[in-house]
Short mmCIF file of C-alpha atoms in Angstrom, two decimals:
data_model
loop_
_atom_site.label_atom_id
_atom_site.label_comp_id
_atom_site.label_asym_id
_atom_site.label_seq_id
_atom_site.Cartn_x
_atom_site.Cartn_y
_atom_site.Cartn_z
CA UNK Y 1 -10.17 10.00 24.41
CA UNK Y 2 -7.30 11.50 22.46
CA UNK Y 3 -7.79 8.88 19.73
CA UNK Y 4 -11.56 9.37 19.66
CA UNK Y 5 -11.22 13.07 19.04
CA UNK Y 6 -8.65 12.46 16.32
CA UNK Y 7 -11.20 10.17 14.69
CA UNK Y 8 -13.74 12.99 14.67
CA UNK Y 9 -11.30 15.24 12.86
CA UNK Y 10 -10.57 12.47 10.36
CA UNK Y 11 -14.26 12.06 9.58
CA UNK Y 12 -14.39 15.69 8.50
CA UNK Y 13 -11.22 15.57 6.37
CA UNK Y 14 -9.02 17.54 8.75
CA UNK Y 15 -5.33 17.70 7.97
CA UNK Y 16 -4.36 17.85 11.64
CA UNK Y 17 -6.05 16.62 14.80
CA UNK Y 18 -6.69 18.53 17.99
CA UNK Y 19 -7.32 16.21 20.90
CA UNK Y 20 -9.11 17.45 24.02
CA UNK Y 21 -9.06 15.28 27.13
CA UNK Y 22 -12.01 14.16 29.20
CA UNK Y 23 -14.66 14.08 26.46
CA UNK Y 24 -17.68 12.55 28.18
CA UNK Y 25 -20.92 10.99 27.02
CA UNK Y 26 -24.04 12.85 28.13
CA UNK Y 27 -27.62 11.68 28.45
CA UNK Y 28 -29.13 11.14 24.97
CA UNK Y 29 -31.37 13.97 23.71
CA UNK Y 30 -34.94 13.97 25.00
CA UNK Y 31 -37.62 12.99 22.50
CA UNK Y 32 -38.87 16.60 22.43
CA UNK Y 33 -35.40 17.71 21.27
CA UNK Y 34 -34.96 15.24 18.39
CA UNK Y 35 -37.07 17.13 15.84
CA UNK Y 36 -35.17 19.08 13.16
CA UNK Y 37 -35.33 22.86 13.02
CA UNK Y 38 -34.94 25.07 9.94
CA UNK Y 39 -33.75 28.65 10.12
CA UNK Y 40 -33.68 31.61 7.72
CA UNK Y 41 -31.06 34.04 9.02
CA UNK Y 42 -29.18 36.98 7.47
CA UNK Y 43 -29.61 35.83 3.89
CA UNK Y 44 -29.15 32.08 4.27
CA UNK Y 45 -31.10 29.04 5.40
CA UNK Y 46 -29.93 25.88 7.17
CA UNK Y 47 -31.32 22.97 9.18
CA UNK Y 48 -30.28 21.37 12.45
CA UNK Y 49 -31.10 17.66 12.94
CA UNK Y 50 -32.10 18.35 16.56
CA UNK Y 51 -34.34 21.03 18.03
CA UNK Y 52 -32.13 24.08 18.60
CA UNK Y 53 -33.11 27.34 20.27
CA UNK Y 54 -34.74 30.35 18.60
CA UNK Y 55 -32.14 32.75 17.12
CA UNK Y 56 -30.18 34.85 19.60
CA UNK Y 57 -28.05 37.91 19.00
CA UNK Y 58 -24.29 37.57 19.53
CA UNK Y 59 -23.10 41.14 19.31
CA UNK Y 60 -22.96 41.73 15.57
CA UNK Y 61 -24.01 38.17 14.65
CA UNK Y 62 -26.72 35.62 15.38
CA UNK Y 63 -26.63 32.09 16.82
CA UNK Y 64 -28.79 29.08 17.69
CA UNK Y 65 -27.89 26.66 20.49
CA UNK Y 66 -28.60 23.19 21.82
CA UNK Y 67 -30.20 22.24 24.16
CA UNK Y 68 -32.95 24.62 23.05
CA UNK Y 69 -33.54 25.91 26.59
CA UNK Y 70 -29.86 26.28 27.47
CA UNK Y 71 -28.81 29.51 29.12
CA UNK Y 72 -26.32 31.64 27.15
CA UNK Y 73 -22.85 30.24 27.69
CA UNK Y 74 -24.16 26.92 28.95
CA UNK Y 75 -24.94 25.30 25.60
CA UNK Y 76 -23.53 22.02 24.33
CA UNK Y 77 -23.70 22.91 20.63
CA UNK Y 78 -23.91 26.21 18.76
CA UNK Y 79 -24.19 27.42 15.17
CA UNK Y 80 -23.36 31.11 14.75
CA UNK Y 81 -23.33 33.39 11.72
CA UNK Y 82 -21.70 36.74 11.10
CA UNK Y 83 -22.06 38.69 7.86
CA UNK Y 84 -18.99 40.72 6.94
CA UNK Y 85 -20.82 43.78 5.64
CA UNK Y 86 -17.86 46.07 4.98
CA UNK Y 87 -16.65 45.45 1.40
CA UNK Y 88 -14.81 48.78 1.23
CA UNK Y 89 -13.81 49.04 4.91
CA UNK Y 90 -10.98 47.54 6.94
CA UNK Y 91 -12.61 44.13 7.35
CA UNK Y 92 -13.45 43.93 3.66
CA UNK Y 93 -9.79 44.40 2.80
CA UNK Y 94 -8.56 41.56 5.00
CA UNK Y 95 -7.64 38.19 3.56
CA UNK Y 96 -9.48 35.15 4.89
CA UNK Y 97 -6.49 34.28 7.08
CA UNK Y 98 -6.34 37.80 8.51
CA UNK Y 99 -10.09 37.92 8.98
CA UNK Y 100 -10.09 34.56 10.75
CA UNK Y 101 -7.48 35.82 13.22
CA UNK Y 102 -9.44 39.03 13.76
CA UNK Y 103 -12.67 37.15 14.46
CA UNK Y 104 -10.97 34.75 16.89
CA UNK Y 105 -9.63 37.60 18.99
CA UNK Y 106 -12.70 39.84 18.89
CA UNK Y 107 -15.78 37.66 18.64
CA UNK Y 108 -14.97 33.98 19.10
CA UNK Y 109 -13.53 33.84 22.58
CA UNK Y 110 -9.94 34.87 22.05
CA UNK Y 111 -6.89 33.00 20.84
CA UNK Y 112 -7.12 29.18 20.64
CA UNK Y 113 -5.00 27.03 22.92
CA UNK Y 114 -3.18 25.48 19.96
CA UNK Y 115 -2.47 26.32 16.36
CA UNK Y 116 -5.57 25.75 14.22
CA UNK Y 117 -5.79 22.71 11.99
CA UNK Y 118 -7.49 22.76 8.60
CA UNK Y 119 -10.80 21.07 7.94
CA UNK Y 120 -13.13 20.77 4.96
CA UNK Y 121 -16.90 20.40 4.73
CA UNK Y 122 -19.48 20.74 2.00
CA UNK Y 123 -21.26 24.08 2.53
CA UNK Y 124 -23.53 25.83 0.01
CA UNK Y 125 -22.99 22.88 -2.31
CA UNK Y 126 -19.21 23.25 -2.56
CA UNK Y 127 -16.18 22.13 -0.58
CA UNK Y 128 -15.16 24.88 1.85
CA UNK Y 129 -11.94 24.80 3.83
CA UNK Y 130 -12.09 26.01 7.41
CA UNK Y 131 -10.05 26.04 10.60
CA UNK Y 132 -10.40 23.89 13.72
CA UNK Y 133 -9.73 25.35 17.16
CA UNK Y 134 -9.73 23.97 20.67
CA UNK Y 135 -10.10 26.51 23.47
CA UNK Y 136 -9.01 25.26 26.87
CA UNK Y 137 -10.11 26.59 30.24
CA UNK Y 138 -12.90 25.93 32.71
CA UNK Y 139 -15.25 25.19 29.81
CA UNK Y 140 -13.21 23.64 26.96
CA UNK Y 141 -14.69 24.29 23.53
CA UNK Y 142 -14.16 22.69 20.10
CA UNK Y 143 -14.84 25.08 17.23
CA UNK Y 144 -14.85 25.05 13.44
CA UNK Y 145 -14.71 28.37 11.56
CA UNK Y 146 -15.53 28.82 7.87
CA UNK Y 147 -15.39 32.02 5.80
CA UNK Y 148 -17.67 31.85 2.78
CA UNK Y 149 -18.12 34.27 -0.12
CA UNK Y 150 -21.83 34.66 -0.89
CA UNK Y 151 -23.36 35.40 -4.29
CA UNK Y 152 -23.99 38.98 -3.08
CA UNK Y 153 -20.23 39.49 -2.86
CA UNK Y 154 -20.26 39.66 0.93
CA UNK Y 155 -18.45 37.21 3.15
CA UNK Y 156 -20.04 35.21 5.95
CA UNK Y 157 -18.33 33.66 8.97
CA UNK Y 158 -19.91 30.36 10.04
CA UNK Y 159 -18.88 28.95 13.41
CA UNK Y 160 -19.78 25.42 14.57
CA UNK Y 161 -19.07 25.02 18.27
CA UNK Y 162 -19.27 22.09 20.69
CA UNK Y 163 -18.62 21.89 24.39
CA UNK Y 164 -16.04 19.25 25.31
CA UNK Y 165 -18.61 17.09 27.10
CA UNK Y 166 -20.87 16.77 24.03
CA UNK Y 167 -20.89 13.19 22.64
CA UNK Y 168 -18.53 12.79 19.68
CA UNK Y 169 -21.08 11.01 17.50
CA UNK Y 170 -23.64 13.74 18.15
CA UNK Y 171 -21.16 16.51 17.31
CA UNK Y 172 -20.23 15.00 13.94
CA UNK Y 173 -23.85 14.17 13.05
CA UNK Y 174 -25.05 17.70 13.82
CA UNK Y 175 -22.14 19.55 12.20
CA UNK Y 176 -22.30 17.46 9.03
CA UNK Y 177 -26.08 17.89 8.75
CA UNK Y 178 -25.92 21.65 9.34
CA UNK Y 179 -23.08 22.19 6.86
CA UNK Y 180 -24.77 20.19 4.09
CA UNK Y 181 -28.08 22.01 4.57
CA UNK Y 182 -26.78 25.55 3.99
CA UNK Y 183 -28.38 27.39 1.07
CA UNK Y 184 -28.55 31.04 0.08
CA UNK Y 185 -31.93 32.71 -0.05
CA UNK Y 186 -32.66 34.50 -3.35
CA UNK Y 187 -31.27 38.03 -2.86
CA UNK Y 188 -33.94 40.71 -2.41
CA UNK Y 189 -36.68 38.10 -2.15
CA UNK Y 190 -39.30 38.32 0.60
CA UNK Y 191 -37.63 35.46 2.47
CA UNK Y 192 -34.22 37.11 2.13
CA UNK Y 193 -35.46 40.43 3.52
CA UNK Y 194 -37.35 38.69 6.31
CA UNK Y 195 -34.22 36.75 7.32
CA UNK Y 196 -32.54 40.02 8.33
CA UNK Y 197 -35.45 40.72 10.66
CA UNK Y 198 -35.03 37.46 12.56
CA UNK Y 199 -35.40 39.29 15.88
CA UNK Y 200 -39.01 40.08 14.92
CA UNK Y 201 -39.74 36.44 14.11
CA UNK Y 202 -37.77 34.82 16.92
CA UNK Y 203 -38.54 31.17 16.30
CA UNK Y 204 -37.28 28.23 14.27
CA UNK Y 205 -39.25 27.21 11.19
CA UNK Y 206 -39.86 23.49 11.39
#
């Protein structure tokens, strides 16, 4: 399994591999869960290749999970977004490295089990470098974290998370699809304003 996980990292242009043990193959997705879902959330839009859940609040951010009916904390896959809306405050003054560390300790489950490795994916039409973490424990988690500067000047944290038991091929397919599908909504447009009211329209747009 150690070599399989290293292969996943290689597929996404990581410079170092993190290798969890015991990665298992689960039952393939049900037919009702294989339809793509499109979301418009906090100023951006993206698509998942499988049916994910309606948006859910995560403290100061928002997330969608798979399977779509999974209970919070029992998901196999998750895409979460957090807008850094403090350009003149403490968070706005942090570098990406400092901000990444801050987010890991305060909103992404604490410190990783090992030093993060670097990874690169195409997001918003450009190559974005992120960090790869593996969190050990009763429920081991693989996580990719990207910090992106939007056209509005604000930064957004994008987290792609997979439970250890999620099939490797599924993880890479979903993460690659999601990353490539990210687009910004035109600032101040009707869709852009509506995306910040996702809790009023709590469903995926397919």
